Structure formats: structure tokens, C-alpha cells
Amino acid sequence: MLIKIGFEVTEFQGVFLPLEISLEKSCHWLITGGSGSGKSILLLYALNSLLNAPISLYIADYKGEGNFLNITERYAEFGDCVNLVENFYEHYQDIKQNRTGERIFLAFDEFPSFLIWLEGTNPKKATIIKNRMAEILMQGRALPGGGSAWFWCVCQRADSTYFSHGARDNYMVSIAMGRLSKESKGMLFPGEEIPEDYVPCTGRGLILEDGKPLRVFQVPQIDKIRLKKLLLKKAKQRAGGSR
């Protein structure tokens, strides 16, 4: 399954090559970027491809901005994200133990911020969730019976504190949208050289995929409202027109 995320910006001025990522080969993604960098549009654009596939789609939006509301019935905001993650983990366990062959996907917008809140209210539960997501990052790519459990973490900064047991190393795709600090570069792209012609702006970012060089890419300039309407239409079709 190929996920379209935009266009690769090549060294040849004016040349943009379609950029697609194989989800089977590179299933776990880490997406970072400050406010206004284009993270939400990137995720919505990627979800457009995911909605074409037979995948159980989970979306957790800790900020509750409503960008992903009604795209899937498996959706939660704020503190309700706890139950959503628990349900996702239980689904993963069922796939693994019963060899159902199902494929499930969780996109979590502001996962570190969620963990900061949870550590302040229920430290034990925060540790459990960090450990469970680390397990999925290590084992979810290929489960018995041909199933999969895939996780995308969306955040402003990829602080290693919130990735248990070196889980950050299990992300197969690292994306930084917009401007990149020296600390973020070291966490996301260690040993890589940022292209000299990289000009950070909204919708433009850097992507490092396993087995490939660091690349510059651009998310298409799409009106968010129109894109959201398209996703809602696809979501309704997936639900058999009942929503």
C-alpha cells in the first residue's frame, strides 16, 4: 500500500516528483513540526490514501482541534485518548493471538503532550501506555497470520523521554516539517546533512525513510476544508453510507 504525502523537491529547479511511501515496508512514522508548519495538512493528505485501504483506523487528537473528527468512528480527544489507546492495544493483542490477519492503524496527534498530562494524573497508566506503544513499535509490523499494527506519532518535538526502551529507533520514517532546530536534527536525523538549498516554510519538510537518503518534500497546497470534505465522503462510503 502506497501512501501519498506530496512531492519530492529535487535539485533541478521546478522539478517535483510524486512522493509515496510503502506502508508495508515503512509502517511506523514520527512526524514533527511547530505550530503552523503543516503537520495537520500532511496527516490529512496521508489519511486520504489510508481511507482507500481495508484498515481499521484509529485517530487520537489530544488537542481536540477537530481536524480529524468523523473521519473514523474510532476517534478520541483529550482524556478519552486513554481508552482509545487501550482499545487499539487490545485489538493488536487479538490479532496476534488469534491470527486474524487484520491490519490496524493509530495516528496520535500530540502523543508526548498526552503523556505529560497522563503522568500528572495517573503515572502508572502513563508508564503502561508508553510500554505498550513501544511493544507495538517493535512487533507490530508483521504479526502472526499476516496482520499488522501501525503507529504514527505526531508531535512538536521528538523528546526521547517519551519513547520507552529506545522505541524512537523503531520509527521507519522520520519527518520534520518547517524549521528544524539543532536539537531536533540530532534526534531525528543523526549523522545526516541538511540539504543546503532547504528553505523551511509551511508545508515543506524533510523526510528520512529507512534505506533512503534524507529528502526535501512539499505537501500540496490544498484547502483544508475541501480536503476534510473529501475525507468525510470517503469515511461515509467506508461505513456503507450510514454515517
XYZ file of N, CA and C in Angstrom:
729
model
N 0.836 -1.189 0.000
C 0.000 0.000 0.000
C 0.875 1.244 0.000
N 0.624 2.132 -0.936
C 1.415 3.353 -1.059
C 0.662 4.538 -0.461
N 1.352 5.299 0.380
C 0.776 6.481 0.997
C 1.358 7.710 0.316
N 0.486 8.514 -0.276
C 0.927 9.740 -0.940
C 1.054 10.855 0.098
N 2.220 11.491 0.140
C 2.402 12.599 1.087
C 2.791 13.905 0.409
N 2.971 13.871 -0.898
C 3.309 15.113 -1.580
C 4.290 14.893 -2.704
N 5.253 15.820 -2.814
C 6.205 15.786 -3.907
C 7.624 15.979 -3.381
N 8.539 15.175 -3.915
C 9.946 15.354 -3.584
C 10.488 16.556 -4.354
N 11.175 17.430 -3.640
C 11.784 18.599 -4.271
C 13.193 18.218 -4.679
N 13.463 18.154 -5.978
C 14.756 17.701 -6.462
C 15.718 18.874 -6.630
N 16.952 18.530 -6.972
C 17.966 19.560 -7.162
C 17.745 20.346 -8.454
N 16.866 19.842 -9.294
C 16.580 20.528 -10.548
C 15.403 21.472 -10.331
N 15.633 22.736 -10.486
C 14.618 23.741 -10.198
C 13.339 23.492 -11.000
N 12.216 23.500 -10.277
C 10.932 23.318 -10.929
C 10.524 21.878 -11.144
N 11.364 20.918 -10.716
C 11.042 19.508 -10.889
C 10.543 18.932 -9.573
N 9.309 18.423 -9.575
C 8.704 17.834 -8.380
C 8.275 16.410 -8.718
N 8.811 15.445 -7.998
C 8.483 14.047 -8.228
C 7.504 13.567 -7.163
N 6.446 12.849 -7.559
C 5.496 12.337 -6.571
C 6.220 11.520 -5.499
N 5.863 11.751 -4.251
C 6.499 11.049 -3.138
C 5.470 10.134 -2.486
N 5.722 8.843 -2.574
C 4.846 7.833 -1.999
C 5.679 6.906 -1.119
N 5.104 6.497 0.013
C 5.790 5.638 0.961
C 5.031 4.319 1.067
N 5.753 3.209 0.986
C 5.134 1.905 1.155
C 4.878 1.656 2.637
N 3.610 1.504 3.006
C 3.271 1.317 4.408
C 3.698 -0.059 4.908
N 3.709 -1.053 4.022
C 4.154 -2.371 4.441
C 5.632 -2.375 4.817
N 6.440 -1.620 4.085
C 7.883 -1.575 4.356
C 8.240 -0.555 5.438
N 7.529 0.541 5.470
C 7.856 1.630 6.399
C 6.571 2.046 7.117
N 6.203 1.262 8.130
C 4.856 1.426 8.694
C 4.770 2.405 9.860
N 5.801 2.522 10.681
C 5.760 3.404 11.850
C 6.410 4.745 11.504
N 5.666 5.841 11.724
C 6.147 7.176 11.342
C 6.228 8.087 12.553
N 7.229 8.952 12.543
C 7.368 10.009 13.537
C 7.330 11.342 12.795
N 6.295 12.136 13.062
C 6.076 13.395 12.344
C 6.181 14.549 13.331
N 7.097 15.471 13.079
C 7.305 16.592 13.996
C 7.212 17.920 13.252
N 7.013 18.975 14.032
C 6.967 20.317 13.458
C 6.222 21.260 14.376
N 6.626 22.513 14.364
C 5.986 23.516 15.205
C 4.615 23.906 14.690
N 3.937 24.750 15.464
C 2.614 25.240 15.063
C 2.709 25.985 13.730
N 1.793 25.659 12.828
C 1.777 26.319 11.532
C 2.742 25.751 10.516
N 3.410 24.642 10.849
C 4.396 24.068 9.928
C 3.751 23.224 8.837
N 2.506 22.800 9.056
C 1.826 21.993 8.048
C 1.624 20.541 8.442
N 1.804 20.204 9.723
C 1.644 18.814 10.164
C 0.231 18.299 9.918
N -0.769 19.121 10.233
C -2.157 18.677 10.108
C -2.528 18.396 8.655
N -2.128 19.274 7.748
C -2.412 19.062 6.334
C -1.707 17.803 5.845
N -0.459 17.597 6.272
C 0.278 16.394 5.891
C -0.479 15.148 6.333
N -0.939 15.138 7.575
C -1.630 13.965 8.090
C -2.962 13.751 7.372
N -3.702 14.824 7.144
C -4.966 14.697 6.414
C -4.732 14.171 4.998
N -3.687 14.675 4.352
C -3.379 14.240 2.987
C -2.998 12.756 2.967
N -2.241 12.309 3.977
C -1.873 10.897 4.063
C -3.085 10.024 4.366
N -3.997 10.522 5.196
C -5.208 9.774 5.516
C -6.066 9.544 4.274
N -5.947 10.420 3.304
C -6.683 10.254 2.057
C -6.322 8.929 1.386
N -5.057 8.534 1.468
C -4.628 7.240 0.927
C -5.079 6.090 1.828
N -4.970 6.282 3.122
C -5.325 5.223 4.066
C -6.802 4.846 3.987
N -7.656 5.823 3.711
C -9.086 5.553 3.643
C -9.464 4.693 2.446
N -8.524 4.492 1.521
C -8.777 3.631 0.372
C -8.505 2.164 0.681
N -7.941 1.885 1.845
C -7.478 0.539 2.165
C -8.330 -0.109 3.252
N -8.383 -1.449 3.281
C -9.142 -2.165 4.313
C -8.377 -2.217 5.635
N -8.339 -1.081 6.315
C -7.612 -0.948 7.573
C -8.566 -0.413 8.637
N -8.448 -0.931 9.847
C -9.190 -0.350 10.979
C -8.417 0.871 11.449
N -9.015 2.029 11.308
C -8.340 3.303 11.516
C -8.705 3.905 12.870
N -7.681 4.141 13.698
C -7.837 4.810 14.985
C -7.153 6.172 14.906
N -7.802 7.214 15.425
C -7.199 8.549 15.466
C -7.389 9.144 16.853
N -6.286 9.534 17.474
C -6.316 10.208 18.772
C -5.841 11.641 18.575
N -6.680 12.588 18.947
C -6.345 14.013 18.807
C -6.373 14.642 20.196
N -5.243 14.611 20.873
C -5.218 15.079 22.260
C -5.588 16.558 22.369
N -5.217 17.362 21.365
C -5.519 18.795 21.397
C -6.998 19.077 21.148
N -7.676 18.155 20.492
C -9.097 18.327 20.232
C -9.427 19.482 19.310
N -8.605 19.700 18.288
C -8.847 20.805 17.371
C -9.914 20.485 16.328
N -10.313 19.231 16.252
C -11.389 18.857 15.342
C -10.964 18.569 13.920
N -9.663 18.554 13.644
C -9.201 18.313 12.276
C -9.587 16.928 11.764
N -9.715 15.968 12.676
C -9.923 14.573 12.270
C -11.267 14.021 12.722
N -12.138 14.896 13.179
C -13.448 14.499 13.672
C -14.289 13.870 12.556
N -14.875 12.707 12.859
C -15.785 11.978 11.969
C -15.101 11.279 10.799
N -13.777 11.287 10.753
C -13.081 10.533 9.711
C -13.159 9.044 10.004
N -13.210 8.685 11.280
C -13.392 7.307 11.700
C -14.187 7.304 12.996
N -14.921 6.240 13.222
C -15.678 6.121 14.471
C -14.753 5.801 15.643
N -13.550 5.334 15.331
C -12.556 5.055 16.366
C -11.714 6.317 16.577
N -12.306 7.259 17.247
C -11.713 8.588 17.384
C -11.892 9.065 18.825
N -10.891 9.800 19.331
C -10.989 10.333 20.693
C -10.207 11.623 20.810
N -10.623 12.449 21.772
C -9.946 13.703 22.090
C -9.643 13.743 23.588
N -8.694 14.605 23.956
C -8.369 14.891 25.356
C -8.165 13.588 26.151
N -8.757 13.514 27.345
C -8.564 12.353 28.213
C -9.135 11.064 27.664
N -10.088 11.158 26.718
C -10.665 9.951 26.125
C -9.648 9.177 25.284
N -8.512 9.812 25.007
C -7.466 9.123 24.242
C -6.932 7.906 24.997
N -7.047 7.910 26.325
C -6.587 6.762 27.122
C -7.329 5.502 26.687
N -8.647 5.570 26.658
C -9.445 4.400 26.286
C -9.205 3.991 24.842
N -9.008 4.974 23.964
C -8.768 4.657 22.560
C -7.473 3.859 22.406
N -6.415 4.295 23.089
C -5.141 3.578 23.015
C -5.282 2.177 23.609
N -6.021 2.063 24.710
C -6.249 0.751 25.309
C -6.987 -0.163 24.326
N -7.991 0.381 23.646
C -8.740 -0.412 22.664
C -7.853 -0.839 21.502
N -6.982 0.063 21.077
C -6.054 -0.256 19.991
C -5.122 -1.389 20.411
N -4.615 -1.317 21.634
C -3.703 -2.359 22.120
C -4.419 -3.700 22.244
N -5.647 -3.694 22.721
C -6.418 -4.935 22.828
C -6.670 -5.540 21.443
N -6.940 -4.671 20.474
C -7.135 -5.124 19.090
C -5.845 -5.764 18.566
N -4.737 -5.135 18.841
C -3.425 -5.666 18.459
C -3.192 -7.041 19.080
N -3.504 -7.194 20.365
C -3.324 -8.474 21.039
C -4.210 -9.551 20.420
N -5.427 -9.194 20.064
C -6.339 -10.149 19.439
C -5.809 -10.616 18.086
N -5.284 -9.683 17.305
C -4.705 -10.036 16.001
C -3.542 -10.997 16.186
N -2.698 -10.708 17.166
C -1.502 -11.520 17.397
C -1.851 -12.921 17.907
N -2.772 -12.981 18.858
C -3.085 -14.266 19.489
C -3.988 -15.156 18.634
N -4.929 -14.529 17.914
C -5.889 -15.304 17.125
C -5.582 -15.341 15.641
N -4.473 -14.727 15.253
C -4.014 -14.767 13.857
C -5.131 -14.356 12.885
N -5.765 -13.235 13.169
C -6.899 -12.796 12.365
C -6.495 -12.202 11.016
N -5.237 -11.769 10.904
C -4.776 -11.170 9.650
C -5.209 -9.732 9.461
N -5.837 -9.140 10.468
C -6.298 -7.752 10.347
C -5.123 -6.774 10.365
N -5.367 -5.627 9.764
C -4.410 -4.524 9.806
C -5.062 -3.331 10.501
N -4.372 -2.804 11.493
C -4.902 -1.665 12.246
C -3.867 -0.550 12.277
N -4.370 0.665 12.427
C -3.511 1.856 12.315
C -3.941 2.886 13.347
N -2.972 3.450 14.059
C -3.244 4.527 15.010
C -2.394 5.743 14.681
N -3.061 6.877 14.463
C -2.383 8.168 14.351
C -2.683 8.940 15.622
N -1.633 9.385 16.320
C -1.827 10.084 17.590
C -1.216 11.465 17.484
N -2.082 12.484 17.444
C -1.629 13.869 17.354
C -1.310 14.395 18.753
N -0.065 14.783 18.955
C 0.469 15.272 20.237
C 0.531 14.178 21.309
N 1.161 13.066 20.929
C 1.358 11.950 21.856
C 2.208 12.349 23.070
N 3.336 13.059 22.915
C 4.104 13.465 24.096
C 3.313 14.367 25.043
N 2.537 15.309 24.498
C 1.732 16.181 25.353
C 0.705 15.367 26.145
N 0.149 14.367 25.496
C -0.789 13.468 26.165
C -0.100 12.747 27.326
N 1.119 12.272 27.104
C 1.837 11.561 28.159
C 2.200 12.484 29.320
N 2.544 13.737 29.020
C 2.844 14.702 30.084
C 1.614 14.874 30.978
N 0.455 15.035 30.347
C -0.789 15.164 31.124
C -1.067 13.908 31.939
N -0.896 12.738 31.309
C -1.225 11.488 31.981
C -0.265 11.201 33.140
N 0.999 11.577 32.979
C 1.956 11.391 34.065
C 1.572 12.222 35.292
N 0.909 13.345 35.058
C 0.483 14.192 36.164
C -0.783 13.727 36.834
N -1.567 12.922 36.127
C -2.839 12.461 36.685
C -2.813 10.980 37.067
N -2.083 10.185 36.308
C -2.025 8.743 36.560
C -0.689 8.204 36.062
N 0.387 8.389 36.841
C 1.726 7.987 36.401
C 1.830 6.508 36.021
N 1.140 5.647 36.749
C 1.194 4.211 36.449
C 0.637 3.931 35.064
N -0.508 4.550 34.753
C -1.112 4.351 33.441
C -0.225 4.912 32.326
N 0.431 6.042 32.579
C 1.336 6.626 31.580
C 2.464 5.663 31.246
N 3.027 5.031 32.262
C 4.105 4.066 32.042
C 3.607 2.860 31.253
N 2.418 2.386 31.595
C 1.846 1.244 30.887
C 1.664 1.571 29.407
N 1.113 2.760 29.116
C 0.865 3.129 27.720
C 2.174 3.312 26.954
N 3.168 3.944 27.580
C 4.462 4.081 26.911
C 5.036 2.712 26.563
N 4.948 1.767 27.498
C 5.494 0.430 27.267
C 4.720 -0.316 26.184
N 3.403 -0.132 26.171
C 2.595 -0.817 25.166
C 2.862 -0.286 23.765
N 3.012 1.029 23.658
C 3.303 1.582 22.338
C 4.703 1.189 21.886
N 5.636 1.073 22.836
C 6.978 0.598 22.494
C 6.912 -0.834 21.957
N 6.064 -1.650 22.570
C 5.890 -3.035 22.098
C 5.351 -3.066 20.675
N 4.364 -2.225 20.401
C 3.792 -2.184 19.054
C 4.820 -1.707 18.037
N 5.619 -0.729 18.414
C 6.657 -0.243 17.507
C 7.677 -1.334 17.182
N 7.924 -2.217 18.143
C 8.918 -3.276 17.936
C 8.328 -4.502 17.241
N 7.041 -4.790 17.462
C 6.480 -6.046 16.975
C 5.337 -5.887 15.975
N 4.777 -4.685 15.853
C 3.539 -4.520 15.107
C 3.626 -4.628 13.597
N 4.817 -4.524 13.057
C 4.933 -4.501 11.586
C 4.384 -5.775 10.953
N 4.733 -6.931 11.502
C 4.298 -8.205 10.928
C 3.878 -9.133 12.062
N 2.580 -9.386 12.170
C 2.042 -10.216 13.231
C 1.682 -11.604 12.688
N 1.585 -12.613 13.563
C 1.189 -13.953 13.113
C -0.124 -13.908 12.343
N -0.171 -14.652 11.242
C -1.383 -14.664 10.433
C -1.431 -13.580 9.383
N -0.387 -12.763 9.307
C -0.313 -11.737 8.271
C -0.872 -10.391 8.659
N -1.256 -10.219 9.938
C -1.785 -8.936 10.378
C -0.697 -7.932 10.691
N -1.113 -6.698 10.998
C -0.172 -5.624 11.315
C -0.831 -4.621 12.246
N -0.006 -3.942 13.035
C -0.457 -2.822 13.865
C 0.538 -1.695 13.669
N 0.078 -0.582 13.108
C 0.956 0.509 12.707
C 0.669 1.751 13.532
N 1.730 2.493 13.854
C 1.591 3.658 14.732
C 2.310 4.854 14.134
N 1.576 5.987 14.058
C 2.178 7.262 13.671
C 2.091 8.208 14.852
N 3.215 8.732 15.252
C 3.286 9.689 16.356
C 3.501 11.083 15.777
N 2.593 11.991 16.108
C 2.683 13.373 15.619
C 2.941 14.279 16.818
N 3.972 15.113 16.736
C 4.323 15.937 17.893
C 5.135 17.151 17.446
N 5.307 18.088 18.361
C 6.112 19.260 18.050
C 7.598 18.985 18.206
N 7.926 18.078 19.132
C 9.337 17.779 19.386
C 9.484 16.321 19.811
N 10.449 15.621 19.221
C 10.619 14.190 19.469
C 11.549 13.943 20.653
N 11.105 14.319 21.827
C 11.907 14.140 23.038
C 11.989 12.661 23.393
N 13.205 12.151 23.576
C 13.406 10.722 23.841
C 12.765 10.272 25.140
N 12.438 11.208 26.043
C 11.816 10.870 27.327
C 10.511 10.110 27.134
N 9.828 10.358 26.039
C 8.506 9.790 25.848
C 8.481 8.613 24.877
N 9.641 7.978 24.701
C 9.726 6.800 23.853
C 10.472 5.717 24.617
N 9.732 4.810 25.256
C 10.303 3.802 26.141
C 11.171 2.793 25.388
N 12.195 2.297 26.091
C 13.031 1.195 25.614
C 13.621 1.465 24.223
N 13.994 2.709 23.965
C 14.578 3.047 22.667
C 13.599 2.955 21.522
N 12.296 3.102 21.833
C 11.262 2.925 20.810
C 11.411 3.892 19.649
N 12.027 5.044 19.902
C 12.159 6.028 18.823
C 12.966 5.471 17.661
N 13.869 4.530 17.950
C 14.686 3.937 16.898
C 13.882 3.005 15.993
N 12.653 2.669 16.398
C 11.837 1.758 15.606
C 10.924 2.476 14.614
N 10.985 3.805 14.596
C 10.252 4.525 13.559
C 11.008 4.381 12.248
N 10.311 3.942 11.218
C 10.943 3.694 9.920
C 10.932 4.926 9.032
N 10.092 5.894 9.409
C 10.023 7.165 8.683
C 10.062 8.290 9.706
N 10.989 9.221 9.536
C 11.057 10.414 10.383
C 10.827 11.631 9.506
N 9.896 12.483 9.921
C 9.547 13.671 9.144
C 9.634 14.899 10.039
N 10.266 15.944 9.536
C 10.298 17.238 10.224
C 9.715 18.280 9.284
N 8.652 18.945 9.727
C 8.015 19.965 8.916
C 8.530 21.343 9.331
N 8.754 22.202 8.334
C 9.162 23.570 8.618
C 10.576 23.685 9.146
N 10.770 24.639 10.062
C 12.095 24.929 10.602
C 12.538 23.830 11.561
N 13.811 23.501 11.517
C 14.357 22.406 12.317
C 15.464 22.926 13.223
N 15.295 22.736 14.540
C 16.322 23.170 15.482
C 17.499 22.194 15.466
N 18.612 22.631 16.010
C 19.797 21.781 16.073
C 19.512 20.531 16.894
N 18.764 20.691 17.992
C 18.444 19.548 18.852
C 17.544 18.563 18.115
N 16.546 19.083 17.386
C 15.640 18.210 16.646
C 16.364 17.460 15.540
N 17.285 18.138 14.872
C 18.060 17.465 13.827
C 18.825 16.288 14.404
N 19.442 16.502 15.589
C 20.204 15.436 16.209
C 19.349 14.252 16.611
N 18.080 14.518 16.998
C 17.189 13.445 17.411
C 16.582 12.706 16.218
N 16.242 13.460 15.173
C 15.538 12.867 14.037
C 16.465 12.350 12.951
N 17.515 13.102 12.679
C 18.378 12.780 11.542
C 19.850 12.721 11.955
N 20.209 11.887 12.930
C 21.606 11.827 13.376
C 22.539 11.387 12.250
N 23.599 12.137 12.080
C 24.581 11.799 11.053
C 24.222 12.255 9.657
N 23.056 12.873 9.497
C 22.630 13.335 8.178
C 22.935 14.822 8.010
N 23.219 15.216 6.775
C 23.460 16.617 6.459
C 22.206 17.221 5.841
N 21.751 18.339 6.406
C 20.585 19.018 5.855
C 20.958 19.619 4.498
N 20.172 19.382 3.460
C 20.480 19.956 2.139
C 20.644 21.472 2.221
N 21.663 22.003 1.571
C 21.969 23.428 1.633
C 20.838 24.285 1.067
N 20.091 23.729 0.129
C 19.035 24.518 -0.511
C 17.684 24.353 0.183
N 17.680 23.728 1.366
C 16.412 23.553 2.083
C 15.970 24.883 2.681
N 14.799 25.346 2.237
C 14.230 26.591 2.743
C 12.947 26.239 3.484
N 12.949 26.288 4.832
C 11.753 25.896 5.585
C 10.599 26.857 5.367
N 9.422 26.293 5.172
C 8.203 27.079 5.033
C 7.029 26.157 5.315
N 5.851 26.726 5.442
C 4.667 25.922 5.720
C 4.446 24.891 4.616
N 4.297 23.633 5.012
C 4.048 22.568 4.050
C 5.286 21.934 3.473
N 6.446 22.483 3.793
C 7.695 21.888 3.298
C 8.427 21.229 4.457
N 9.049 20.079 4.183
C 9.730 19.375 5.257
C 10.838 18.473 4.765
N 11.402 17.752 5.719
C 12.472 16.789 5.460
C 11.972 15.412 5.850
N 12.333 14.403 5.062
C 11.906 13.041 5.349
C 13.088 12.086 5.241
N 13.203 11.218 6.245
C 14.225 10.178 6.236
C 13.515 8.845 6.369
N 13.565 8.061 5.316
C 12.948 6.738 5.282
C 14.045 5.691 5.307
N 13.804 4.594 6.015
C 14.802 3.526 6.103
C 15.309 3.129 4.722
N 16.629 3.117 4.592
C 17.241 2.686 3.347
C 17.320 3.739 2.272
N 16.918 4.981 2.589
C 16.933 6.036 1.586
C 17.589 7.288 2.167
N 18.110 8.163 1.312
C 18.748 9.385 1.805
C 17.742 10.398 2.329
N 18.218 11.360 3.066
C 17.375 12.449 3.541
C 16.892 13.269 2.349
N 15.576 13.517 2.298
C 14.998 14.214 1.154
C 14.152 15.398 1.604
N 14.042 16.371 0.701
C 13.150 17.509 0.898
C 11.850 17.212 0.159
N 10.719 17.517 0.807
C 9.448 17.288 0.126
C 8.477 18.421 0.431
N 7.430 18.481 -0.377
C 6.422 19.528 -0.269
C 5.039 18.895 -0.264
N 4.240 19.246 0.742
C 2.844 18.820 0.769
C 2.062 19.730 -0.177
N 1.179 19.172 -0.998
C 0.399 20.021 -1.918
C -0.375 21.102 -1.166
N -0.493 22.254 -1.777
C -1.240 23.356 -1.182
C -2.730 23.139 -1.446
N -3.368 22.496 -0.489
C -4.771 22.125 -0.614
C -5.571 22.839 0.466
N -6.731 23.330 0.114
C -7.609 23.952 1.094
C -8.045 22.895 2.113
N -7.812 23.177 3.387
C -8.100 22.188 4.432
C -9.577 21.814 4.477
N -10.451 22.768 4.256
C -11.887 22.497 4.308
C -12.298 21.538 3.192
N -11.790 21.774 1.991
C -12.119 20.895 0.864
C -11.551 19.503 1.076
N -10.336 19.439 1.615
C -9.709 18.144 1.878
C -10.495 17.376 2.929
N -10.909 18.076 3.980
C -11.685 17.420 5.023
C -13.015 16.900 4.474
N -13.661 17.647 3.594
C -14.915 17.191 2.987
C -14.696 15.905 2.191
N -13.574 15.819 1.484
C -13.256 14.615 0.720
C -13.077 13.422 1.653
N -12.376 13.639 2.760
C -12.151 12.555 3.708
C -13.454 12.096 4.351
N -14.325 13.040 4.672
C -15.615 12.684 5.265
C -16.472 11.886 4.284
N -16.391 12.238 3.007
C -17.120 11.488 1.986
C -16.602 10.054 1.901
N -15.291 9.891 1.929
C -14.711 8.554 1.887
C -15.063 7.773 3.145
N -15.044 8.440 4.284
C -15.379 7.786 5.539
C -16.816 7.270 5.514
N -17.713 8.047 4.940
C -19.113 7.648 4.847
C -19.254 6.440 3.925
N -18.505 6.431 2.838
C -18.544 5.293 1.920
C -18.010 4.035 2.586
N -16.946 4.175 3.376
C -16.388 3.030 4.097
C -17.388 2.452 5.098
N -18.207 3.323 5.665
C -19.201 2.897 6.655
C -20.504 2.429 6.003
N -20.505 2.318 4.662
C -21.684 1.862 3.971
C -22.759 2.909 3.822
N -22.333 4.194 3.947
C -23.285 5.278 3.778
C -24.150 5.533 4.990
N -23.808 4.892 6.115
C -24.662 5.010 7.291
C -24.326 6.189 8.151
N -23.206 6.880 7.880
C -22.806 7.984 8.746
C -22.914 9.288 7.973
